[in-house]
Amino acid sequence: MPNQSLTSPKADILVIDDTPENLNLLSAMLTEQGYKVRSVTKGSTGLRGANAVPPDLILLDVNMPQMNGYEVCQQLKINDRTREIPVIFISALGDVLDKVKAFAVGGVDYITKPFQLEEVLARIENHLMIRQLQKQLQAQNERLQQEIRDRTKAEEKFAKVFRSSPNPIAIATVAEACFIDVNPSFLKMSGYSPEEVIEHTFAELDLGKDTVAITQIIQCLPDIGSIYNQEFEFSTKSGEVKTTLISIELIDLAGVPCALLIANDITERKRLENEFISLVSHELRTPLTSTMGALDLLGAGQLGTLTAQGQKILSIATNNTERLIRLVNDILDLERMKSGKIFMRKAKCNVAELLITATEAMQAMADKLQVKLIVNPLAIEIWADPDRLLQTLTNLLSNAIKFSEAGDTVWISATLSESQGVESEENHHFCTKDSSLPNYLLITIQDQGRGIPEDKLQIIFERFQQVDASDSRNKGGTGLGLAICRNIVQQHHGKIWVESVLGEGSTFYVILPLISSKST
Ligand code: ADP
């Protein structure tokens, strides 16, 4: 059954025949069938018409004076505009039709008179359909060719970037985290040869302490999506530790899900940054301490009584100096912790006492901001540095209070928990559960404050990271508190993370292992 669209009135047929009776007969017959028909009596006129507006099909008489049908067909086939039009030859009764010649010059079929309506229509429809399918095939072919060209171009571009990028780049399978390809910058940074890397897994190479974390991310990539600029420590072949920012993207290589890892070596930048920060902080501490001493003297009235206005200005100066001293101390504290210069003085401490002491220390602040503090202590002993743990709890409480509204409540609670079923800070953002931890203490600090946006949940634990740039000015913070908390918790082999709903509040979780802590 012919396709409806192929026999639509739009199909345009050119009839070239020098016998007017034939022309009229064919024309009437085809028009009645819904075709659009153009008829001409001369080969040359037919050629011009076909060139001007190429028809969908041509019915061409073999025997015509001046230019016969074969010649007309030859002319049609050498012209780009008319080459593809199917030509069906018509031969009159008594004409000698050279069928071989008809096909040789490019005809697709022939009809001999007397015409049989059904046969003529069947042949026409047949060739229109073939032509239509040909056109579709050509269009599809062109699309595919274009796609291949685009892909080749993209692949060439990618290969160029891959090879010449100053950033270390690697491609690994998702299933096994096994290297498929790495670029020269990766080899240069890692110190390995291509043979030592390709077809080996991350675990086999042992790329340092973050090997497991990276492997987990790669294997969970289809679930968690891309990772951007996450900091990882990475060991080279010679054992040198590099700090890198790594972005990981899921790609498809011939149907195999793979991870594209692009690294940025920030080791030197970090070192300079740390050196600079600690140098500046040291240099600032001495003059700041002496400024504070001078302000204290003024405040104590030992150098004369100040006017009310003078007192007000002195109080602003004292507040700001205190903030600066806090900032400098926090920076130095953090730097010393990170470089391992601060040792945790661990002892048996009572969790209930710690929670109550922390709450009492923050009560004045809570009262001032009209925030209610509720403590749910737990009478259990753990092996920890009490001062540092207190520092962590007061910091978390102070944040919870300062980001709450008057009338809100802040809860601090401690419970014992099994490790299973609770996500640790590290794998909180990945998809596996940490089942390696023994029983542990879980401390939660919950508030009803402004909450933290999803994209900031992780980075607020980095130093100087605040949700709002105005937080340090408006809330008196330094942006270092959570970085210090994380460091302290990590030095206790614990984890810290936050969950939050914007506008509804945040809950900070601290887990500290119980059993293994004594042995550390
Ligand atoms: P800061 O000294 O600024 O409080 P932190 O490192 O303690 O520094 O906290 C970093 C940032 O994290 C804060 O500036 C704030 O933007 C956000 N933050 C921390 N705790 C909370 C909380 N409980 N509610 C809302 N935002 C918080």
XYZ file of C-alpha atoms and ligand atoms in Angstrom:
547
model
C 0.000 0.000 0.000
C 1.555 3.321 -1.029
C 2.364 5.793 1.646
C -0.330 8.446 1.830
C 2.153 11.279 1.884
C 3.800 9.978 -1.274
C 0.593 10.150 -3.283
C -0.377 13.531 -1.879
C -1.451 16.203 -4.374
C 1.871 17.849 -3.872
C 3.728 15.229 -5.940
C 4.687 17.154 -9.062
C 4.893 15.205 -12.348
C 6.317 16.534 -15.597
C 5.009 14.810 -18.759
C 7.111 15.307 -21.930
C 5.350 13.929 -25.015
C 5.006 15.343 -28.538
C 1.595 13.719 -29.104
C -1.110 16.008 -27.687
C -3.619 13.118 -27.294
C -1.153 11.221 -25.119
C -0.432 14.325 -23.118
C -4.077 15.030 -22.513
C -4.842 11.477 -21.596
C -1.968 11.177 -19.083
C -2.581 14.645 -17.702
C -6.267 14.001 -17.079
C -5.576 10.616 -15.578
C -2.913 11.867 -13.166
C -4.725 15.066 -12.220
C -7.734 13.000 -11.302
C -5.499 11.012 -8.971
C -4.482 14.201 -7.197
C -1.077 14.774 -8.816
C 0.082 18.151 -9.915
C 0.835 17.774 -13.630
C 2.925 19.904 -15.970
C 2.902 18.850 -19.651
C 5.171 19.932 -22.476
C 5.513 18.695 -26.050
C 9.191 19.353 -26.645
C 12.270 17.830 -25.031
C 14.056 21.201 -24.819
C 11.060 22.843 -23.107
C 10.867 19.908 -20.701
C 14.565 20.313 -19.807
C 14.110 24.009 -19.104
C 11.026 23.382 -16.984
C 12.739 20.597 -15.031
C 15.750 22.798 -14.379
C 13.624 25.772 -13.299
C 11.403 23.818 -10.892
C 12.588 20.198 -10.528
C 9.524 17.889 -10.496
C 9.224 14.755 -8.339
C 9.012 12.476 -11.405
C 9.193 12.747 -15.224
C 7.193 10.742 -17.769
C 9.219 10.942 -20.962
C 8.196 9.920 -24.491
C 10.885 7.994 -26.342
C 10.120 9.127 -29.864
C 10.092 12.858 -30.318
C 11.368 15.015 -33.213
C 14.507 17.165 -32.682
C 15.556 15.655 -29.372
C 14.403 12.127 -28.560
C 13.641 10.802 -25.083
C 17.054 9.143 -24.582
C 18.846 12.429 -25.310
C 16.536 14.363 -22.993
C 17.217 11.806 -20.265
C 20.977 12.084 -20.773
C 20.754 15.873 -20.409
C 18.724 15.498 -17.242
C 21.325 13.168 -15.737
C 24.296 15.459 -16.330
C 22.595 18.376 -14.586
C 23.033 18.421 -10.779
C 19.604 19.953 -10.287
C 17.758 17.248 -12.242
C 20.038 14.214 -11.884
C 18.078 12.544 -9.106
C 14.582 12.915 -10.646
C 13.195 9.480 -11.570
C 12.434 9.220 -15.307
C 9.860 6.730 -16.643
C 9.955 6.222 -20.406
C 6.748 6.020 -22.461
C 6.718 4.284 -25.797
C 3.843 4.574 -28.257
C 2.209 1.617 -29.913
C 4.476 0.353 -32.712
C 7.515 2.256 -31.349
C 10.604 0.247 -30.834
C 11.643 0.725 -27.210
C 15.271 -0.004 -26.604
C 14.918 -1.062 -22.948
C 18.619 -1.520 -22.393
C 19.288 1.970 -23.694
C 16.450 3.361 -21.594
C 18.087 2.045 -18.420
C 21.596 2.908 -19.620
C 20.759 6.618 -20.000
C 19.318 6.716 -16.492
C 15.627 5.768 -16.818
C 14.125 3.927 -13.876
C 11.222 2.251 -15.690
C 9.154 2.211 -18.868
C 5.486 2.068 -19.819
C 4.205 0.922 -23.162
C 0.949 1.976 -24.750
C -1.918 1.364 -24.606
C -1.811 2.610 -21.009
C -3.402 0.637 -18.281
C -4.382 3.090 -15.594
C -3.566 0.804 -12.639
C -0.186 -0.125 -14.051
C 0.817 3.483 -14.766
C -0.230 4.597 -11.272
C 1.460 1.637 -9.594
C 4.746 2.357 -11.367
C 4.562 6.081 -10.616
C 3.763 5.517 -6.948
C 6.481 2.939 -6.712
C 9.149 5.276 -8.028
C 7.918 8.220 -6.031
C 8.219 6.105 -2.935
C 11.714 4.904 -3.880
C 12.740 8.515 -4.505
C 11.254 9.624 -1.209
C 13.088 6.878 0.663
C 16.269 7.775 -1.174
C 15.887 11.387 -0.090
C 15.328 10.335 3.522
C 18.359 8.087 3.378
C 20.467 10.881 1.918
C 19.315 13.306 4.611
C 20.013 10.733 7.317
C 23.376 10.007 5.790
C 24.232 13.684 5.741
C 23.190 14.045 9.377
C 25.348 11.077 10.335
C 28.292 12.413 8.345
C 27.895 15.757 10.094
C 27.698 14.021 13.456
C 30.868 12.081 12.682
C 32.616 15.298 11.623
C 31.467 17.067 14.823
C 32.541 14.151 16.984
C 35.908 13.851 15.308
C 36.429 17.561 15.793
C 35.410 17.364 19.470
C 37.623 14.323 19.998
C 40.570 16.072 18.375
C 39.989 19.112 20.556
C 39.698 16.990 23.699
C 42.825 14.997 22.774
C 44.738 18.250 22.269
C 43.582 19.682 25.611
C 44.209 16.335 27.319
C 47.779 16.058 26.049
C 48.858 19.663 26.423
C 46.977 20.686 29.580
C 49.206 21.903 32.423
C 46.609 20.348 34.747
C 47.069 16.670 35.572
C 44.162 14.782 33.947
C 43.225 11.125 34.293
C 40.436 8.910 32.993
C 39.423 5.917 35.088
C 36.632 3.352 34.900
C 33.797 3.862 37.346
C 33.429 0.174 38.166
C 36.997 -0.515 39.315
C 38.489 3.001 39.550
C 41.076 1.704 37.120
C 43.177 4.144 35.079
C 42.507 4.064 31.320
C 44.522 7.104 30.321
C 46.511 9.898 31.946
C 48.121 12.975 30.441
C 51.802 14.005 30.605
C 51.106 16.513 33.419
C 49.647 13.706 35.529
C 52.758 11.582 34.962
C 54.975 14.547 35.782
C 53.180 15.290 39.049
C 52.893 11.645 40.159
C 56.366 10.543 39.081
C 54.961 7.327 37.572
C 55.483 6.036 34.028
C 52.435 5.313 31.818
C 52.958 1.533 32.269
C 52.883 1.922 36.049
C 49.561 3.760 35.899
C 47.471 2.507 32.965
C 45.315 -0.512 33.793
C 46.066 -0.130 37.491
C 43.529 0.912 40.087
C 43.892 3.834 42.485
C 44.262 1.361 45.344
C 47.056 -0.534 43.549
C 49.013 2.682 43.048
C 48.369 3.858 46.624
C 48.088 7.559 45.955
C 48.122 8.451 49.612
C 45.676 8.897 52.445
C 42.819 10.042 50.231
C 43.010 7.033 47.886
C 39.977 5.364 49.476
C 37.931 8.564 49.420
C 38.690 9.176 45.722
C 37.900 5.559 44.853
C 34.571 5.885 46.681
C 33.712 9.081 44.834
C 34.549 7.523 41.458
C 32.468 4.442 42.140
C 29.521 6.496 43.384
C 29.765 9.049 40.565
C 26.592 7.879 38.752
C 24.654 8.548 41.995
C 26.317 11.677 43.312
C 27.064 13.523 40.046
C 30.094 15.690 39.487
C 32.514 16.887 42.150
C 34.175 20.269 41.781
C 37.423 21.467 43.293
C 37.512 19.149 46.260
C 40.768 19.185 48.174
C 42.700 15.920 48.266
C 46.147 14.985 49.427
C 47.965 12.898 46.968
C 51.217 10.954 47.340
C 53.668 10.841 44.459
C 55.778 7.800 43.608
C 58.617 9.193 45.708
C 56.260 9.674 48.680
C 56.038 13.454 48.428
C 52.594 14.704 49.510
C 50.864 17.121 47.145
C 47.758 19.135 47.907
C 45.394 19.149 44.938
C 41.988 20.465 44.045
C 40.260 17.753 42.038
C 37.137 17.959 39.865
C 35.568 14.682 38.801
C 33.059 14.326 35.979
C 31.165 11.282 34.722
C 31.837 10.554 31.042
C 30.852 7.777 28.674
C 33.638 6.090 26.714
C 32.131 3.780 24.095
C 29.391 2.762 26.495
C 31.716 2.361 29.510
C 30.998 4.791 32.373
C 34.246 6.538 33.244
C 35.443 9.297 35.535
C 37.331 12.267 34.149
C 39.578 13.667 36.884
C 41.129 17.085 36.486
C 43.579 18.093 39.188
C 45.079 21.381 40.169
C 48.312 21.159 42.147
C 48.044 23.812 44.870
C 50.853 22.524 47.086
C 53.090 25.533 46.574
C 50.233 27.993 46.821
C 49.136 26.419 50.097
C 52.642 26.477 51.514
C 53.107 30.154 50.663
C 49.651 30.975 51.975
C 50.324 29.204 55.269
C 53.722 30.815 55.611
C 52.270 34.234 54.883
C 49.384 33.828 57.298
C 51.525 32.618 60.132
C 54.157 35.311 59.518
C 51.594 38.092 59.450
C 49.842 36.726 62.518
C 53.056 36.599 64.515
C 53.924 40.120 63.476
C 50.477 41.340 64.448
C 50.299 39.689 67.821
C 52.905 41.834 69.619
C 51.537 45.254 68.643
C 47.991 44.075 69.250
C 48.797 42.853 72.745
C 50.402 46.160 73.591
C 47.439 48.093 72.126
C 45.118 46.031 74.282
C 47.244 46.783 77.342
C 47.063 50.487 76.603
C 43.294 50.330 76.135
C 42.949 48.449 79.426
C 44.911 51.186 81.164
C 42.650 53.833 79.679
C 39.581 51.860 80.635
C 40.748 51.395 84.207
C 40.862 55.179 84.585
C 44.513 55.177 85.604
C 45.306 57.879 83.105
C 42.415 60.138 84.025
C 38.666 59.881 83.779
C 37.165 59.625 80.334
C 34.051 61.455 79.220
C 30.987 59.354 78.295
C 31.866 59.877 74.622
C 35.461 58.823 75.335
C 34.209 55.673 77.088
C 32.063 54.828 74.074
C 34.968 55.203 71.663
C 37.233 53.252 73.988
C 34.699 50.428 74.096
C 34.553 50.289 70.270
C 38.365 50.232 70.114
C 38.512 47.491 72.781
C 35.918 45.372 70.963
C 37.710 45.626 67.663
C 41.104 44.944 69.188
C 39.699 41.913 70.983
C 38.306 40.674 67.678
C 41.650 41.130 65.975
C 43.447 39.305 68.794
C 40.895 36.491 68.535
C 41.476 36.285 64.806
C 45.256 36.208 65.129
C 45.060 33.622 67.916
C 42.683 31.469 65.898
C 44.971 31.604 62.866
C 48.003 30.654 64.890
C 46.060 27.972 66.719
C 44.906 26.439 63.485
C 48.318 26.640 61.867
C 49.936 24.967 64.865
C 47.291 22.256 64.875
C 47.682 21.600 61.185
C 51.428 21.404 61.395
C 51.059 19.012 64.313
C 52.703 21.407 66.768
C 49.787 21.154 69.185
C 49.370 17.891 71.021
C 46.075 16.873 72.487
C 46.443 16.440 76.232
C 44.026 13.571 76.522
C 42.548 12.442 79.802
C 39.435 10.760 81.065
C 36.669 13.317 80.939
C 33.053 13.250 81.852
C 30.817 14.076 78.914
C 28.013 15.426 81.100
C 30.409 17.840 82.807
C 31.779 19.005 79.476
C 28.304 19.708 78.072
C 27.198 21.538 81.200
C 30.405 23.611 81.380
C 30.062 24.550 77.713
C 26.423 25.544 78.217
C 27.262 27.619 81.302
C 30.024 29.377 79.412
C 27.583 30.370 76.686
C 24.614 31.180 78.937
C 25.428 34.905 79.173
C 25.561 35.220 75.388
C 22.316 33.258 75.045
C 20.576 35.478 77.623
C 21.769 38.599 75.879
C 20.337 37.417 72.550
C 17.237 35.942 74.263
C 17.955 32.431 73.038
C 16.961 29.485 75.224
C 19.665 26.866 75.895
C 18.659 23.280 76.654
C 21.246 20.689 77.585
C 20.739 16.898 77.601
C 23.910 15.608 79.198
C 25.085 12.012 79.214
C 27.002 10.543 82.138
C 29.758 8.734 80.379
C 33.525 9.082 80.328
C 35.612 9.450 77.231
C 39.301 9.772 76.531
C 39.813 13.273 75.172
C 41.485 16.637 75.622
C 38.857 18.384 77.793
C 40.011 21.927 76.976
C 39.962 21.327 73.235
C 36.629 19.543 73.360
C 35.192 22.391 75.391
C 36.587 24.807 72.800
C 34.730 22.830 70.096
C 31.444 22.724 71.970
C 31.489 26.400 72.939
C 32.305 27.327 69.372
C 29.389 25.306 68.012
C 27.074 26.684 70.705
C 28.243 30.219 70.044
C 27.450 29.804 66.322
C 24.067 28.231 67.062
C 23.184 31.148 69.360
C 24.456 33.935 67.168
C 22.663 32.655 64.049
C 19.347 32.251 65.961
C 16.581 34.795 66.490
C 15.358 36.016 69.878
C 12.891 33.441 71.256
C 14.575 30.484 69.484
C 15.952 27.449 71.304
C 19.333 25.756 71.017
C 19.742 22.132 72.137
C 22.965 20.365 72.993
C 22.690 16.611 73.544
C 24.878 13.563 73.792
C 23.931 9.975 73.019
C 25.693 6.701 72.443
C 25.334 5.198 69.052
C 26.300 2.355 66.806
C 28.337 3.392 63.798
C 26.035 1.647 61.336
C 23.353 3.769 59.826
C 24.958 7.089 60.617
C 26.836 8.891 57.944
C 30.248 10.156 58.844
C 31.482 13.533 57.765
C 33.651 12.153 55.018
C 31.180 9.816 53.486
C 28.246 12.029 54.307
C 28.718 13.426 50.834
C 29.476 10.061 49.288
C 27.136 7.127 49.204
C 28.609 4.536 51.496
C 28.121 4.068 55.207
C 31.096 3.935 57.506
C 30.911 0.632 59.273
C 34.520 0.663 60.414
C 33.865 2.825 63.477
C 33.183 1.161 66.811
C 30.537 2.452 69.198
C 30.848 6.163 69.567
C 29.587 9.227 71.286
C 27.325 11.422 69.211
C 27.004 15.057 70.266
C 24.413 17.194 68.472
C 24.021 20.949 68.613
C 20.707 21.925 67.115
C 19.318 25.381 66.441
C 16.249 26.984 64.894
C 18.263 29.716 63.223
C 18.631 30.910 59.653
C 20.079 27.622 58.337
C 22.905 27.046 55.878
C 22.523 26.716 52.100
C 23.172 23.222 50.703
C 26.229 24.299 48.685
C 27.909 25.736 51.801
C 27.445 22.740 54.103
C 30.893 21.450 53.352
C 32.973 24.550 52.766
C 32.103 26.312 56.013
C 34.541 23.871 57.635
C 37.342 25.404 55.556
C 39.089 28.390 57.066
C 37.733 31.876 56.374
C 34.597 30.430 54.815
C 31.393 32.107 55.806
C 27.944 31.845 54.293
C 27.672 35.580 54.092
C 30.646 37.896 53.650
C 29.115 40.219 56.245
C 29.020 37.481 58.925
C 32.370 38.407 60.414
C 31.422 42.084 60.606
C 27.858 41.601 61.863
C 28.314 38.541 64.034
C 31.876 39.156 65.205
C 33.209 35.860 63.855
C 36.515 35.076 62.204
C 35.478 32.280 59.852
C 38.007 30.030 61.544
C 35.919 28.471 64.317
C 34.629 25.474 62.362
C 38.042 24.807 60.792
C 39.461 24.639 64.334
C 36.566 22.427 65.513
C 37.141 20.044 62.618
C 40.822 19.866 63.368
C 40.232 19.109 67.038
C 37.599 16.470 66.235
C 39.894 14.864 63.664
C 42.705 14.740 66.190
C 40.312 12.709 68.338
C 39.688 10.413 65.342
C 36.150 11.652 65.147
C 34.038 13.332 62.508
C 32.039 16.535 62.321
C 29.368 17.549 59.826
C 26.219 19.593 59.547
C 22.720 19.112 58.241
C 20.524 22.122 57.681
C 17.251 23.387 56.274
C 17.333 27.015 55.172
C 15.127 29.168 57.352
C 14.431 26.302 59.765
C 17.753 25.648 61.461
C 20.905 23.574 61.518
C 22.195 20.557 63.399
C 25.917 20.045 63.874
C 27.001 16.476 64.583
C 30.211 15.467 66.329
C 31.058 11.804 66.655
C 33.898 10.626 68.823
C 34.969 6.996 68.998
C 34.759 5.479 72.446
C 36.754 2.280 72.469
C 39.707 3.142 70.311
C 40.222 6.553 71.940
C 42.176 5.229 74.916
C 44.742 3.644 72.730
C 45.477 6.900 70.893
P 32.515 32.348 62.385
O 33.571 32.856 63.297
O 32.237 33.252 61.238
O 31.311 31.910 63.112
P 32.857 29.586 61.824
O 33.950 28.858 61.109
O 32.538 29.161 63.208
O 33.220 31.105 61.736
O 31.563 29.487 60.939
C 31.672 29.741 59.550
C 30.366 30.203 58.974
O 29.435 29.132 58.969
C 29.674 31.293 59.776
O 30.202 32.564 59.461
C 28.234 31.129 59.282
O 28.120 31.767 58.024
C 28.116 29.622 59.121
N 27.532 28.996 60.328
C 28.191 28.329 61.295
N 27.333 27.837 62.218
C 26.101 28.199 61.824
C 24.775 27.993 62.342
N 24.553 27.318 63.471
N 23.731 28.517 61.656
C 23.941 29.198 60.484
N 25.159 29.425 59.950
C 26.217 28.943 60.602
